[in-house]
mmCIF file of N, CA and C in Angstrom:
data_model
loop_
_atom_site.group_PDB
_atom_site.id
_atom_site.type_symbol
_atom_site.label_atom_id
_atom_site.label_comp_id
_atom_site.label_asym_id
_atom_site.label_seq_id
_atom_site.Cartn_x
_atom_site.Cartn_y
_atom_site.Cartn_z
ATOM 1 N N UNK A 1 14.066 -37.768 19.228
ATOM 2 C CA UNK A 1 14.305 -36.471 19.535
ATOM 3 C C UNK A 1 15.226 -35.744 18.495
ATOM 4 N N UNK A 2 16.221 -36.610 18.036
ATOM 5 C CA UNK A 2 16.667 -36.005 17.266
ATOM 6 C C UNK A 2 16.365 -35.295 16.038
ATOM 7 N N UNK A 3 15.320 -35.900 15.428
ATOM 8 C CA UNK A 3 14.608 -34.832 14.306
ATOM 9 C C UNK A 3 13.895 -33.732 14.978
ATOM 10 N N UNK A 4 13.687 -33.705 16.395
ATOM 11 C CA UNK A 4 13.142 -32.494 16.912
ATOM 12 C C UNK A 4 14.123 -31.342 16.978
ATOM 13 N N UNK A 5 15.184 -31.616 17.336
ATOM 14 C CA UNK A 5 16.842 -30.878 17.346
ATOM 15 C C UNK A 5 16.908 -30.295 16.016
ATOM 16 N N UNK A 6 17.055 -31.079 15.168
ATOM 17 C CA UNK A 6 17.242 -30.575 13.919
ATOM 18 C C UNK A 6 16.261 -29.750 13.359
ATOM 19 N N UNK A 7 15.230 -30.179 13.407
ATOM 20 C CA UNK A 7 13.924 -29.231 12.837
ATOM 21 C C UNK A 7 14.196 -27.964 13.409
ATOM 22 N N UNK A 8 14.611 -27.870 14.585
ATOM 23 C CA UNK A 8 14.694 -26.467 15.714
ATOM 24 C C UNK A 8 16.019 -25.956 15.438
ATOM 25 N N UNK A 9 16.896 -26.302 14.869
ATOM 26 C CA UNK A 9 18.627 -25.877 14.414
ATOM 27 C C UNK A 9 18.042 -25.339 12.925
ATOM 28 N N UNK A 10 17.147 -26.152 12.228
ATOM 29 C CA UNK A 10 17.160 -24.964 10.762
ATOM 30 C C UNK A 10 16.239 -24.377 11.009
ATOM 31 N N UNK A 11 15.442 -23.928 11.700
ATOM 32 C CA UNK A 11 14.274 -22.898 11.983
ATOM 33 C C UNK A 11 15.320 -21.794 12.582
ATOM 34 N N UNK A 12 16.313 -21.910 13.491
ATOM 35 C CA UNK A 12 16.915 -20.841 13.913
ATOM 36 C C UNK A 12 17.896 -20.408 12.918
ATOM 37 N N UNK A 13 18.514 -21.094 12.112
ATOM 38 C CA UNK A 13 19.461 -20.886 10.794
ATOM 39 C C UNK A 13 18.107 -20.043 10.246
ATOM 40 N N UNK A 14 17.458 -20.075 9.803
ATOM 41 C CA UNK A 14 16.785 -19.435 8.632
ATOM 42 C C UNK A 14 16.272 -18.232 9.402
ATOM 43 N N UNK A 15 15.806 -18.016 10.560
ATOM 44 C CA UNK A 15 15.219 -16.488 11.435
ATOM 45 C C UNK A 15 16.505 -15.840 11.893
ATOM 46 N N UNK A 16 17.764 -16.044 11.978
ATOM 47 C CA UNK A 16 18.642 -15.693 12.110
ATOM 48 C C UNK A 16 20.022 -15.440 11.288
ATOM 49 N N UNK A 17 19.601 -15.568 9.859
ATOM 50 C CA UNK A 17 20.300 -15.201 9.112
ATOM 51 C C UNK A 17 20.444 -13.685 8.783
ATOM 52 N N UNK A 18 21.949 -12.897 8.537
ATOM 53 C CA UNK A 18 22.355 -11.970 8.569
ATOM 54 C C UNK A 18 21.026 -11.147 7.326
ATOM 55 N N UNK A 19 21.076 -11.838 6.110
ATOM 56 C CA UNK A 19 20.401 -11.702 4.853
ATOM 57 C C UNK A 19 18.889 -10.976 5.458
ATOM 58 N N UNK A 20 18.276 -11.420 6.372
ATOM 59 C CA UNK A 20 16.956 -11.288 6.553
ATOM 60 C C UNK A 20 16.911 -9.922 7.324
ATOM 61 N N UNK A 21 17.998 -9.634 8.163
ATOM 62 C CA UNK A 21 18.466 -8.249 8.552
ATOM 63 C C UNK A 21 18.649 -6.896 7.491
ATOM 64 N N UNK A 22 19.293 -7.657 6.746
ATOM 65 C CA UNK A 22 19.823 -6.957 5.489
ATOM 66 C C UNK A 22 18.395 -6.502 4.500
ATOM 67 N N UNK A 23 17.821 -7.378 4.304
ATOM 68 C CA UNK A 23 16.210 -7.079 3.690
ATOM 69 C C UNK A 23 15.268 -6.471 4.423
ATOM 70 N N UNK A 24 15.199 -6.548 6.045
ATOM 71 C CA UNK A 24 14.679 -5.769 6.782
ATOM 72 C C UNK A 24 14.674 -4.520 6.749
ATOM 73 N N UNK A 25 16.060 -4.073 6.752
ATOM 74 C CA UNK A 25 16.460 -2.606 6.689
ATOM 75 C C UNK A 25 16.322 -2.152 5.450
ATOM 76 N N UNK A 26 16.382 -2.540 4.232
ATOM 77 C CA UNK A 26 16.179 -2.022 3.129
ATOM 78 C C UNK A 26 14.535 -1.818 3.417
ATOM 79 N N UNK A 27 13.832 -2.830 3.490
ATOM 80 C CA UNK A 27 12.363 -2.562 3.416
ATOM 81 C C UNK A 27 12.117 -1.326 4.265
ATOM 82 N N UNK A 28 12.645 -1.141 5.674
ATOM 83 C CA UNK A 28 12.444 -0.003 6.648
ATOM 84 C C UNK A 28 12.818 1.538 5.826
ATOM 85 N N UNK A 29 13.918 1.293 5.210
ATOM 86 C CA UNK A 29 14.442 2.563 4.302
ATOM 87 C C UNK A 29 13.380 2.962 3.124
ATOM 88 N N UNK A 30 13.013 1.593 2.667
ATOM 89 C CA UNK A 30 11.753 1.863 1.628
ATOM 90 C C UNK A 30 10.746 2.419 1.977
ATOM 91 N N UNK A 31 9.814 1.737 2.539
ATOM 92 C CA UNK A 31 8.890 2.209 3.412
ATOM 93 C C UNK A 31 9.024 3.725 3.841
ATOM 94 N N UNK A 32 9.883 4.279 4.770
ATOM 95 C CA UNK A 32 10.183 5.405 5.194
ATOM 96 C C UNK A 32 10.273 6.255 3.833
ATOM 97 N N UNK A 33 10.994 5.904 2.500
ATOM 98 C CA UNK A 33 11.253 7.146 1.873
ATOM 99 C C UNK A 33 9.855 7.090 0.742
ATOM 100 N N UNK A 34 8.735 6.239 0.849
ATOM 101 C CA UNK A 34 7.589 5.999 0.300
ATOM 102 C C UNK A 34 6.850 7.341 1.199
ATOM 103 N N UNK A 35 6.701 7.214 2.383
ATOM 104 C CA UNK A 35 5.924 7.538 3.595
ATOM 105 C C UNK A 35 6.418 8.992 3.386
ATOM 106 N N UNK A 36 7.402 9.417 3.596
ATOM 107 C CA UNK A 36 8.111 10.607 3.458
ATOM 108 C C UNK A 36 7.610 11.361 2.401
ATOM 109 N N UNK A 37 7.665 10.711 1.152
ATOM 110 C CA UNK A 37 7.293 11.256 -0.284
ATOM 111 C C UNK A 37 5.926 11.476 -0.312
ATOM 112 N N UNK A 38 4.985 10.998 0.440
ATOM 113 C CA UNK A 38 3.732 10.873 -0.143
ATOM 114 C C UNK A 38 3.465 11.892 1.153
ATOM 115 N N UNK A 39 4.264 11.917 2.156
ATOM 116 C CA UNK A 39 3.557 13.171 2.757
ATOM 117 C C UNK A 39 4.157 14.123 2.769
ATOM 118 N N UNK A 40 5.086 14.347 1.645
ATOM 119 C CA UNK A 40 6.165 15.601 1.578
ATOM 120 C C UNK A 40 4.459 16.279 0.275
ATOM 121 N N UNK A 41 4.009 15.076 -0.327
ATOM 122 C CA UNK A 41 3.387 15.857 -1.565
ATOM 123 C C UNK A 41 1.792 16.226 -1.027
ATOM 124 N N UNK A 42 1.394 15.327 -0.153
ATOM 125 C CA UNK A 42 0.020 15.760 0.244
ATOM 126 C C UNK A 42 0.291 17.222 1.386
ATOM 127 N N UNK A 43 1.301 17.531 1.574
ATOM 128 C CA UNK A 43 1.396 18.629 2.947
ATOM 129 C C UNK A 43 1.838 19.436 1.581
ATOM 130 N N UNK A 44 2.230 19.577 0.646
ATOM 131 C CA UNK A 44 2.519 20.736 -0.587
ATOM 132 C C UNK A 44 1.137 20.683 -0.976
ATOM 133 N N UNK A 45 0.284 19.854 -1.577
ATOM 134 C CA UNK A 45 -1.091 19.979 -1.827
ATOM 135 C C UNK A 45 -2.285 20.772 -1.066
ATOM 136 N N UNK A 46 -2.192 20.344 0.180
ATOM 137 C CA UNK A 46 -2.666 21.118 1.201
ATOM 138 C C UNK A 46 -2.606 22.216 1.167
ATOM 139 N N UNK A 47 -1.162 22.895 1.451
ATOM 140 C CA UNK A 47 -0.692 24.185 1.353
ATOM 141 C C UNK A 47 -0.920 25.146 0.242
ATOM 142 N N UNK A 48 -0.956 24.469 -1.227
ATOM 143 C CA UNK A 48 -1.077 24.991 -2.579
ATOM 144 C C UNK A 48 -2.477 24.619 -3.258
ATOM 145 N N UNK A 49 -3.381 24.593 -2.650
ATOM 146 C CA UNK A 49 -4.468 23.900 -3.514
ATOM 147 C C UNK A 49 -4.782 24.353 -4.808
ATOM 148 N N UNK A 50 -4.695 25.358 -5.035
ATOM 149 C CA UNK A 50 -4.781 26.134 -6.762
ATOM 150 C C UNK A 50 -3.634 25.466 -7.221
ATOM 151 N N UNK A 51 -2.585 25.583 -7.033
ATOM 152 C CA UNK A 51 -1.361 24.796 -7.819
ATOM 153 C C UNK A 51 -1.628 23.227 -7.938
ATOM 154 N N UNK A 52 -2.319 22.406 -6.824
ATOM 155 C CA UNK A 52 -2.569 21.100 -7.042
ATOM 156 C C UNK A 52 -3.421 20.855 -7.894
ATOM 157 N N UNK A 53 -4.401 22.095 -8.101
ATOM 158 C CA UNK A 53 -5.830 21.575 -8.599
ATOM 159 C C UNK A 53 -5.372 21.602 -10.347
ATOM 160 N N UNK A 54 -4.417 22.680 -10.671
ATOM 161 C CA UNK A 54 -4.218 22.643 -11.764
ATOM 162 C C UNK A 54 -2.676 21.604 -12.383
ATOM 163 N N UNK A 55 -2.464 20.888 -11.772
ATOM 164 C CA UNK A 55 -1.474 20.364 -12.272
ATOM 165 C C UNK A 55 -2.373 18.741 -12.581
ATOM 166 N N UNK A 56 -3.548 18.735 -11.863
ATOM 167 C CA UNK A 56 -3.858 17.779 -12.373
ATOM 168 C C UNK A 56 -4.607 17.222 -13.715
ATOM 169 N N UNK A 57 -5.879 16.921 -13.940
ATOM 170 C CA UNK A 57 -6.392 15.853 -15.118
ATOM 171 C C UNK A 57 -7.347 17.217 -15.746
ATOM 172 N N UNK A 58 -7.890 17.059 -16.594
ATOM 173 C CA UNK A 58 -9.011 18.091 -17.497
ATOM 174 C C UNK A 58 -10.017 17.888 -16.964
ATOM 175 N N UNK A 59 -10.555 17.030 -16.204
ATOM 176 C CA UNK A 59 -12.009 16.632 -15.851
ATOM 177 C C UNK A 59 -12.414 15.211 -16.848
ATOM 178 N N UNK A 60 -14.031 15.335 -17.391
ATOM 179 C CA UNK A 60 -14.162 14.314 -18.028
ATOM 180 C C UNK A 60 -13.549 14.913 -19.240
ATOM 181 N N UNK A 61 -13.798 13.631 -20.475
ATOM 182 C CA UNK A 61 -13.537 13.279 -21.615
ATOM 183 C C UNK A 61 -14.663 14.632 -22.635
ATOM 184 N N UNK A 62 -14.518 14.923 -23.833
ATOM 185 C CA UNK A 62 -15.923 15.758 -23.901
ATOM 186 C C UNK A 62 -16.381 14.477 -24.539
ATOM 187 N N UNK A 63 -17.787 15.071 -24.669
ATOM 188 C CA UNK A 63 -19.079 14.243 -24.493
ATOM 189 C C UNK A 63 -19.382 13.623 -23.882
ATOM 190 N N UNK A 64 -18.893 13.507 -22.860
ATOM 191 C CA UNK A 64 -19.344 12.160 -21.478
ATOM 192 C C UNK A 64 -20.176 13.371 -20.680
ATOM 193 N N UNK A 65 -21.434 12.854 -20.139
ATOM 194 C CA UNK A 65 -22.087 13.610 -19.079
ATOM 195 C C UNK A 65 -22.598 12.675 -17.960
ATOM 196 N N UNK A 66 -22.288 12.793 -17.137
ATOM 197 C CA UNK A 66 -22.572 11.969 -15.747
ATOM 198 C C UNK A 66 -23.741 12.351 -15.709
ATOM 199 N N UNK A 67 -25.004 11.487 -15.456
ATOM 200 C CA UNK A 67 -26.208 12.039 -14.763
ATOM 201 C C UNK A 67 -26.718 11.517 -13.244
ATOM 202 N N UNK A 68 -27.469 12.667 -12.702
ATOM 203 C CA UNK A 68 -27.140 12.284 -11.029
ATOM 204 C C UNK A 68 -27.636 11.288 -10.494
ATOM 205 N N UNK A 69 -27.399 10.823 -9.500
ATOM 206 C CA UNK A 69 -28.137 9.610 -9.069
ATOM 207 C C UNK A 69 -29.149 10.366 -7.869
ATOM 208 N N UNK A 70 -30.314 9.658 -7.834
ATOM 209 C CA UNK A 70 -31.709 10.408 -7.458
ATOM 210 C C UNK A 70 -31.568 9.214 -6.036
ATOM 211 N N UNK A 71 -31.620 7.834 -6.505
ATOM 212 C CA UNK A 71 -31.701 6.790 -5.334
ATOM 213 C C UNK A 71 -30.881 5.937 -5.571
ATOM 214 N N UNK A 72 -30.520 5.531 -4.017
ATOM 215 C CA UNK A 72 -29.649 4.041 -4.125
ATOM 216 C C UNK A 72 -30.068 2.691 -4.431
ATOM 217 N N UNK A 73 -29.751 1.774 -5.275
ATOM 218 C CA UNK A 73 -30.334 0.526 -5.052
ATOM 219 C C UNK A 73 -30.242 -0.771 -4.157
ATOM 220 N N UNK A 74 -31.685 -0.919 -3.810
ATOM 221 C CA UNK A 74 -31.917 -1.543 -2.438
ATOM 222 C C UNK A 74 -30.943 -3.076 -2.603
ATOM 223 N N UNK A 75 -30.547 -3.477 -3.761
ATOM 224 C CA UNK A 75 -30.172 -4.717 -4.052
ATOM 225 C C UNK A 75 -28.708 -4.361 -3.577
ATOM 226 N N UNK A 76 -28.008 -2.913 -3.818
ATOM 227 C CA UNK A 76 -26.300 -3.108 -3.681
ATOM 228 C C UNK A 76 -26.133 -1.621 -3.022
ATOM 229 N N UNK A 77 -26.814 -1.922 -1.797
ATOM 230 C CA UNK A 77 -26.123 -0.328 -0.707
ATOM 231 C C UNK A 77 -24.885 0.336 -1.439
ATOM 232 N N UNK A 78 -25.258 1.544 -1.066
ATOM 233 C CA UNK A 78 -24.217 2.377 -1.903
ATOM 234 C C UNK A 78 -23.849 2.551 -3.229
ATOM 235 N N UNK A 79 -24.636 2.101 -4.030
ATOM 236 C CA UNK A 79 -24.500 2.450 -5.356
ATOM 237 C C UNK A 79 -26.004 2.730 -5.921
ATOM 238 N N UNK A 80 -25.967 3.476 -7.241
ATOM 239 C CA UNK A 80 -26.714 3.925 -7.673
ATOM 240 C C UNK A 80 -27.744 2.988 -8.409
ATOM 241 N N UNK A 81 -28.921 3.716 -8.640
ATOM 242 C CA UNK A 81 -29.771 2.495 -9.604
ATOM 243 C C UNK A 81 -29.844 2.939 -10.638
ATOM 244 N N UNK A 82 -30.483 2.364 -12.095
ATOM 245 C CA UNK A 82 -30.062 3.268 -13.171
ATOM 246 C C UNK A 82 -31.094 4.000 -13.939
ATOM 247 N N UNK A 83 -31.128 4.722 -14.124
ATOM 248 C CA UNK A 83 -31.955 5.991 -14.114
ATOM 249 C C UNK A 83 -32.739 5.132 -15.650
#
């Protein structure tokens, strides 16, 4: 019985430590900041599609040509079969 009480006390000590609360607050602040920043970026991108399109990449590198895909592979659904 003493072992069970000491084990329960250790679990209580671990899960009630103030450091866990501090880490949880830091995590919530980080997630809120990242979500807010990403949401602001997506809001800007939808309000200014021309500006957002001009800030990205330049498309395909020179000499690269993507062939159109006509049929899906029966072995791997959702992928193209080689032409």
